[in-house]
Short mmCIF file of N, CA and C in Angstrom, two decimals:
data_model
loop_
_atom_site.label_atom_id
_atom_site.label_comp_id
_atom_site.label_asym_id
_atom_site.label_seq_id
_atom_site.Cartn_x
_atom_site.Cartn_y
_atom_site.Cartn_z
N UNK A 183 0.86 -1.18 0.00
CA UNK A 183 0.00 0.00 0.00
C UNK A 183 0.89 1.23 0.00
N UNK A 184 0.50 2.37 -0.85
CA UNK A 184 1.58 3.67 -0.83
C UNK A 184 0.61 4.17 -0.03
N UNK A 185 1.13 6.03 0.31
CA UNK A 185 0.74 6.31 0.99
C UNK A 185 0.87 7.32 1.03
N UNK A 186 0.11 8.76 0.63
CA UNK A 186 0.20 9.95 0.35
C UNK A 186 -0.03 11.09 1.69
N UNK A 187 0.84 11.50 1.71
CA UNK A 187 0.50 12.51 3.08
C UNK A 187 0.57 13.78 3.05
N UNK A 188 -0.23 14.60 4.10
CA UNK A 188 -0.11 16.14 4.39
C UNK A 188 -0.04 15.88 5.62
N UNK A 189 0.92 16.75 6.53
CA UNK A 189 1.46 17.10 7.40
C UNK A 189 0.89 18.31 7.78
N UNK A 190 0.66 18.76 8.83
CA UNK A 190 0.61 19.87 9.59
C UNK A 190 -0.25 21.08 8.79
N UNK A 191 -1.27 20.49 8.19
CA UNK A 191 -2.16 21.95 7.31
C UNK A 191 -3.36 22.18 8.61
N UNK A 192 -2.60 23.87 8.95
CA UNK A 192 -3.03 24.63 9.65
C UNK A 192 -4.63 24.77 9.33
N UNK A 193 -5.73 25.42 10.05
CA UNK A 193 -6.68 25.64 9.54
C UNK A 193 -7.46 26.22 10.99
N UNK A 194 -8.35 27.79 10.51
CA UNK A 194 -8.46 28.29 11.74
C UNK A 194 -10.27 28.04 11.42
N UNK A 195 -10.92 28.13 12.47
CA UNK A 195 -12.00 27.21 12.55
C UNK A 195 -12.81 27.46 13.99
N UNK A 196 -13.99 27.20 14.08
CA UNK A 196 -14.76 27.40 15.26
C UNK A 196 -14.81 25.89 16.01
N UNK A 197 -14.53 25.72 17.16
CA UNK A 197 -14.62 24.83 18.07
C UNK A 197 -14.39 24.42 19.40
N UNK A 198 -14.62 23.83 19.96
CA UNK A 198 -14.71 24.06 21.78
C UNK A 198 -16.32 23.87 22.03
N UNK A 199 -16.01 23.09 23.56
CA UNK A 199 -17.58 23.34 23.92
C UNK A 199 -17.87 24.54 24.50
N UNK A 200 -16.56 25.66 24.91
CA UNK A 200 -16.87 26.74 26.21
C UNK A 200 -17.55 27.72 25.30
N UNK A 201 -17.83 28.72 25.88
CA UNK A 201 -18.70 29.90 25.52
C UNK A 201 -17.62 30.53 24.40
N UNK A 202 -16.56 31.01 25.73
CA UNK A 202 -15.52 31.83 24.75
C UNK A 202 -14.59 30.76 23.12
N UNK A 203 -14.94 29.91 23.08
CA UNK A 203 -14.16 28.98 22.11
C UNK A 203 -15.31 29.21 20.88
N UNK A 204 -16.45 29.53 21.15
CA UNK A 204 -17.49 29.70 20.25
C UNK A 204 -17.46 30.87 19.65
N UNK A 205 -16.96 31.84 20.15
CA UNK A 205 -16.81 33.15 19.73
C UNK A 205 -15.42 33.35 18.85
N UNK A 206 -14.42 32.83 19.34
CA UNK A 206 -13.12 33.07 18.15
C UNK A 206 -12.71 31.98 17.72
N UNK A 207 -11.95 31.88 17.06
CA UNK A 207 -11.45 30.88 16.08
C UNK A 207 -10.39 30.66 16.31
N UNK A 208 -9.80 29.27 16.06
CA UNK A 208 -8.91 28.44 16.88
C UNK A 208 -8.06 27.96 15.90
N UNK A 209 -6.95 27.90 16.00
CA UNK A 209 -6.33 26.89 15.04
C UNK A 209 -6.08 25.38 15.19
N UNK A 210 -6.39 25.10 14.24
CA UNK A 210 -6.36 23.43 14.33
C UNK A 210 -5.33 22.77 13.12
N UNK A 211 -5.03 21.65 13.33
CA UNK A 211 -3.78 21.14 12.58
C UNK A 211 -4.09 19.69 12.38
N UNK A 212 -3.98 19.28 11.15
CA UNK A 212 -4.42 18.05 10.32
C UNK A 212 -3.21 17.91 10.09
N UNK A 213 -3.60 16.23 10.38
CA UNK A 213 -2.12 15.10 9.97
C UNK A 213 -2.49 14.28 8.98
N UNK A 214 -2.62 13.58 7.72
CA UNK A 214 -3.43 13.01 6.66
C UNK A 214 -2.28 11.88 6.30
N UNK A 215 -2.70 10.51 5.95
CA UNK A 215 -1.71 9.36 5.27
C UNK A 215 -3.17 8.64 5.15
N UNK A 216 -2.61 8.73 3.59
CA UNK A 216 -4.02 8.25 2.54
C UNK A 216 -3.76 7.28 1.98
N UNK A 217 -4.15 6.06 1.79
CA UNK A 217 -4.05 5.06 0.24
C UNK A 217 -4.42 5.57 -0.66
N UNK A 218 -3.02 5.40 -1.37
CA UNK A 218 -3.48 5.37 -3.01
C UNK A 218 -2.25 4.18 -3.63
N UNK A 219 -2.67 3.71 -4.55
CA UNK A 219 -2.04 3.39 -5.27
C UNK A 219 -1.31 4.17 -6.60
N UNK A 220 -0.12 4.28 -6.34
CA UNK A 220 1.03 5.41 -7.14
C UNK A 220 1.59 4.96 -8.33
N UNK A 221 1.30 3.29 -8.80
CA UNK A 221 1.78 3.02 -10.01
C UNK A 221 1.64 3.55 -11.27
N UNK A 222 0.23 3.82 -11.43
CA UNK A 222 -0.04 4.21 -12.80
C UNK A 222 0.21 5.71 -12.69
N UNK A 223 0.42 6.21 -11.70
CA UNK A 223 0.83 8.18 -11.86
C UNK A 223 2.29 7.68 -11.96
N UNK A 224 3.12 7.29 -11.37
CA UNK A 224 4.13 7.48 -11.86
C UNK A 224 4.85 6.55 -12.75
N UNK A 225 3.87 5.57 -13.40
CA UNK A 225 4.26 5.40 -15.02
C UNK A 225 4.38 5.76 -16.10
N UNK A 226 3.27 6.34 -15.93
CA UNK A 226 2.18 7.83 -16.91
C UNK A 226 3.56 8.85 -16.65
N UNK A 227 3.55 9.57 -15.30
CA UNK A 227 3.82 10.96 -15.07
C UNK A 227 2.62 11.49 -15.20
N UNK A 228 1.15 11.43 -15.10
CA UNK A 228 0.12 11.95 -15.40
C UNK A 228 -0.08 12.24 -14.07
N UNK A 229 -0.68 13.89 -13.81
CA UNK A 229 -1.60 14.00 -12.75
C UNK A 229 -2.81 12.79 -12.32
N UNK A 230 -3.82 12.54 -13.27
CA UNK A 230 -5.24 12.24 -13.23
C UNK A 230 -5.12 11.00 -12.75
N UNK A 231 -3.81 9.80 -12.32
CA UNK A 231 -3.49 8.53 -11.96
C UNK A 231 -3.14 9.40 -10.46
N UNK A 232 -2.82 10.22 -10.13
CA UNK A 232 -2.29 10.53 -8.34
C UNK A 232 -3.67 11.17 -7.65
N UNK A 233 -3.08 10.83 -6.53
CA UNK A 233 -3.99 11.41 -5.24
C UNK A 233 -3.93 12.80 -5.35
N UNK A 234 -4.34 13.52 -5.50
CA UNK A 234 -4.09 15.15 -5.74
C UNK A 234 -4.02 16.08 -4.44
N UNK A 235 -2.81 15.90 -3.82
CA UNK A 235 -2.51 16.13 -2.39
C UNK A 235 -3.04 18.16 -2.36
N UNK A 236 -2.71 18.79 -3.08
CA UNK A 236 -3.52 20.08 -3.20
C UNK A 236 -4.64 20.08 -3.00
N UNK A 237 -5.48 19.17 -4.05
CA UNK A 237 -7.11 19.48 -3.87
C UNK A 237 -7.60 18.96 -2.68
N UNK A 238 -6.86 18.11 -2.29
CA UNK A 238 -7.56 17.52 -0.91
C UNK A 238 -7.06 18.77 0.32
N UNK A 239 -6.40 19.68 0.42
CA UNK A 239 -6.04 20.50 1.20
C UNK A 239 -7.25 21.66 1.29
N UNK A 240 -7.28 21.81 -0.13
CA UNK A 240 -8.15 23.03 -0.60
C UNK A 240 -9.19 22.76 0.27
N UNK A 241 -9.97 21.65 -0.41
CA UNK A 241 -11.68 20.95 0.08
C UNK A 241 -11.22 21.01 1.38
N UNK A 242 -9.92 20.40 2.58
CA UNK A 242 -10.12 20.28 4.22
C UNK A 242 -10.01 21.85 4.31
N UNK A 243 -9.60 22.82 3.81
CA UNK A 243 -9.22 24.22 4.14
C UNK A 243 -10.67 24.99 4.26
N UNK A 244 -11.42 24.48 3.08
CA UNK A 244 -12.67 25.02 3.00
C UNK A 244 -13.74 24.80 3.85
N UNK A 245 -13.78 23.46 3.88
CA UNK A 245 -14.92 22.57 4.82
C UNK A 245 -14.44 22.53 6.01
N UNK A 246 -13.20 22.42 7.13
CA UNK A 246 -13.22 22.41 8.05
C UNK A 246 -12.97 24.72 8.51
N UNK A 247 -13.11 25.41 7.88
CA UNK A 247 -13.18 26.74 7.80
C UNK A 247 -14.09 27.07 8.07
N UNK A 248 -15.01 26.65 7.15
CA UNK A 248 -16.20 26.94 7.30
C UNK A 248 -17.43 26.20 8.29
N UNK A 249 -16.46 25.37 9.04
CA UNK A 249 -17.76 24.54 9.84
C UNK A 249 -17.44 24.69 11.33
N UNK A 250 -18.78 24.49 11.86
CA UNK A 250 -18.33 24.73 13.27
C UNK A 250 -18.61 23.22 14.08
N UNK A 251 -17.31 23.26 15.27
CA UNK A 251 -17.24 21.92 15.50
C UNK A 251 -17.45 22.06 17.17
N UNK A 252 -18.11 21.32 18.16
CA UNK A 252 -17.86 21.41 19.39
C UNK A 252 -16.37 20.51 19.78
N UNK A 253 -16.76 18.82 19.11
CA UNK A 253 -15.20 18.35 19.50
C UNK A 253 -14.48 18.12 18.31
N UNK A 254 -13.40 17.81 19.06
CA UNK A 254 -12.44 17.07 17.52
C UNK A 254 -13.00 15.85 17.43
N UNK A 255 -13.93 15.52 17.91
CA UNK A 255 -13.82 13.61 17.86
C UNK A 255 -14.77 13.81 16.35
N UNK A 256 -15.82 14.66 16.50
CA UNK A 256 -16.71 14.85 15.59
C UNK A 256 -16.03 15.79 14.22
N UNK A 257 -15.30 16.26 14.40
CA UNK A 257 -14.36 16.83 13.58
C UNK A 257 -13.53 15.97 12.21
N UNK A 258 -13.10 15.42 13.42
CA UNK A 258 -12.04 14.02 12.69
C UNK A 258 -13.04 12.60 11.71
N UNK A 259 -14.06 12.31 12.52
CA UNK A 259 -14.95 12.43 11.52
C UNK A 259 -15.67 12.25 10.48
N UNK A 260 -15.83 13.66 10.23
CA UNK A 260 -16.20 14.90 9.45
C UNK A 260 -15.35 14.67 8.20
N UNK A 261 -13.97 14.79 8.71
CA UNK A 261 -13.10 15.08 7.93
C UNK A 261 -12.43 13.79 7.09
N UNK A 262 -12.64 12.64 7.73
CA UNK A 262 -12.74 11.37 7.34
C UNK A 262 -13.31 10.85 6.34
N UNK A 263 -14.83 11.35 6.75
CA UNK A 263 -15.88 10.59 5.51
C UNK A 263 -15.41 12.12 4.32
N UNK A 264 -15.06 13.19 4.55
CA UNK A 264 -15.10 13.97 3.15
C UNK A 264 -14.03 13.26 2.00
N UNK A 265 -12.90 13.32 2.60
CA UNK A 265 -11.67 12.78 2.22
C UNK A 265 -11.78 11.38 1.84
N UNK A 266 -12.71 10.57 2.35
CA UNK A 266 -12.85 9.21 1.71
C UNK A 266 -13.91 9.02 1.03
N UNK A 267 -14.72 9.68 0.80
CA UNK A 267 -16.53 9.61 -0.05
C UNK A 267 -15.62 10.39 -1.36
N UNK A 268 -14.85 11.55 -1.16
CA UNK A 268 -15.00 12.71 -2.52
C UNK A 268 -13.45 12.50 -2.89
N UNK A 269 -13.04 11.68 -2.29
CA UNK A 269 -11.64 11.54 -3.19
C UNK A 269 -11.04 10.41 -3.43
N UNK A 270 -12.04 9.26 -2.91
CA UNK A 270 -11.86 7.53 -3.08
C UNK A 270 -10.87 7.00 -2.66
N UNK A 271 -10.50 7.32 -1.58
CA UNK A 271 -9.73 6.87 -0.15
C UNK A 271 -9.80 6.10 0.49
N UNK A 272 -9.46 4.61 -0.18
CA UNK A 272 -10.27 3.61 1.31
C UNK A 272 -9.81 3.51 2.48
N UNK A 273 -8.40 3.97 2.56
CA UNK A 273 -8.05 3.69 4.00
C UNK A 273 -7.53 5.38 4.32
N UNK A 274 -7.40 5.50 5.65
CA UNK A 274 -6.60 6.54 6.09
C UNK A 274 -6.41 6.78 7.60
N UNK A 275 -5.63 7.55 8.16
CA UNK A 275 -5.00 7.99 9.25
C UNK A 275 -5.11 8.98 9.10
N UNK A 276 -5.65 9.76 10.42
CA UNK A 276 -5.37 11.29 10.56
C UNK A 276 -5.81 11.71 12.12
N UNK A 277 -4.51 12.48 11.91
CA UNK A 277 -4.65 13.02 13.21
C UNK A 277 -5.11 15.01 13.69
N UNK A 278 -6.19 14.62 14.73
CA UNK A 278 -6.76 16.13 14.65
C UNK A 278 -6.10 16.84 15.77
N UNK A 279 -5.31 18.01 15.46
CA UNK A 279 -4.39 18.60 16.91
C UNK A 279 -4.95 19.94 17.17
N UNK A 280 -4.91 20.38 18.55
CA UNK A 280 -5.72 21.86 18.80
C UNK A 280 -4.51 22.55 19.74
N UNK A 281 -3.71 22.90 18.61
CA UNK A 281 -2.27 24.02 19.25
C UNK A 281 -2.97 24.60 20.57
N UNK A 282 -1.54 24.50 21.65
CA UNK A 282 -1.52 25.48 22.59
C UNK A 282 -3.14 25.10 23.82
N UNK A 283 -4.37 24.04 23.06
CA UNK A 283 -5.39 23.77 23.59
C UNK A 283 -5.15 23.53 25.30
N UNK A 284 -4.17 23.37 25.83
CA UNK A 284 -3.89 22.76 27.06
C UNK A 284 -2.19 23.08 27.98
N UNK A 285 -2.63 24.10 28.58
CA UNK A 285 -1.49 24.65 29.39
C UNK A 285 -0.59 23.39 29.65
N UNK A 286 0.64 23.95 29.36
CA UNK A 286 1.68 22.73 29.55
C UNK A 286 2.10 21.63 28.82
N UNK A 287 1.15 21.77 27.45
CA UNK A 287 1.24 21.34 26.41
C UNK A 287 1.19 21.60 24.67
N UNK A 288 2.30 21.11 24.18
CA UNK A 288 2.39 21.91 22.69
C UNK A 288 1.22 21.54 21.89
N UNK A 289 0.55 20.33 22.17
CA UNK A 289 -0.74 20.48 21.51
C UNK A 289 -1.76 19.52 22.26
N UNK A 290 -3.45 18.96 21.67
CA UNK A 290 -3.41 17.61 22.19
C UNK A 290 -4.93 17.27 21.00
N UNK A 291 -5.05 16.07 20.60
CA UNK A 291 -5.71 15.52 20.10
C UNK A 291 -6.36 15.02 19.77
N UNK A 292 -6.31 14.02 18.27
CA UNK A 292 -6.82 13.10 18.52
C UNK A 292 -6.79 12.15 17.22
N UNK A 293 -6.48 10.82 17.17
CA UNK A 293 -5.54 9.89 15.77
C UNK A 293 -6.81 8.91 15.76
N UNK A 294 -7.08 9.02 14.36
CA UNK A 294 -8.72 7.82 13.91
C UNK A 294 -7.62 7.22 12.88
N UNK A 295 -7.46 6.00 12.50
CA UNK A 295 -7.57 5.26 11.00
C UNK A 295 -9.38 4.75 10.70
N UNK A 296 -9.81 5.22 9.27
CA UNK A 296 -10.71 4.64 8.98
C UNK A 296 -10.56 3.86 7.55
N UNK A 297 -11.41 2.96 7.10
CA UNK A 297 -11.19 2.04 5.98
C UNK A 297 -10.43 0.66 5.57
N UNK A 298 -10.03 -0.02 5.06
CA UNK A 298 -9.34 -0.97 5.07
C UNK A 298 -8.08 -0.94 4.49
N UNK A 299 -7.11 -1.11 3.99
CA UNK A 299 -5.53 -1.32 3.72
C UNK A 299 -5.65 -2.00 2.91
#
């Protein structure tokens, strides 16, 4: 199985259950390792055989931007079924991080695999 990844795409976003977390926007940080199979893109050299690691940024940039989330559990997801319904992903890993969320800590989370391998 290959395995296409995005690392650390920032994305500022409404979430928290508290009052004040509802009112500003938070940054949140996506970890992504996708199946795809990479043979025929890089036999070709053709885009239209690869995972199109851009567009899938764009669509999480947009949809998790624009949505409002109380947890990450529901977040992650969210962000799961988009990435595997609209870009034919059967398997994946990702991890949902909420910078700075927790005094004394650089971040804290939360890691789903969904689909099969």
């Amino acid at each position: 199985m290959d395995i296409v990844f995005i690392n650390d795409l920032r994305i500022e976003t409404i979430i928290g259950i508290y009052d004040w977390e509802r009112e500003v926007r938070q940054t949140v940080s996506l970890d992504l390792e996708m199946a795809h199979d990479i043979r025929q893109a890089a036999a070709t050299d053709d885009i239209q055989y690869a995972l199109n690691y851009k567009a899938v940024a764009k669509r999480l940039i947009s949809f998790v931007g624009d949505a409002q989330f109380l947890l990450v559990e529901r977040m992650a997801e969210e962000v799961a079924r988009v990435v595997m319904e609209e870009f034919n992903v059967p398997w994946l890993r990702l991890t949902v991080s909420k910078p700075g969320a927790l005094r004394g800590s650089r971040d804290v989370g939360i890691r789903i695999e969904r689909g099969v391998r």
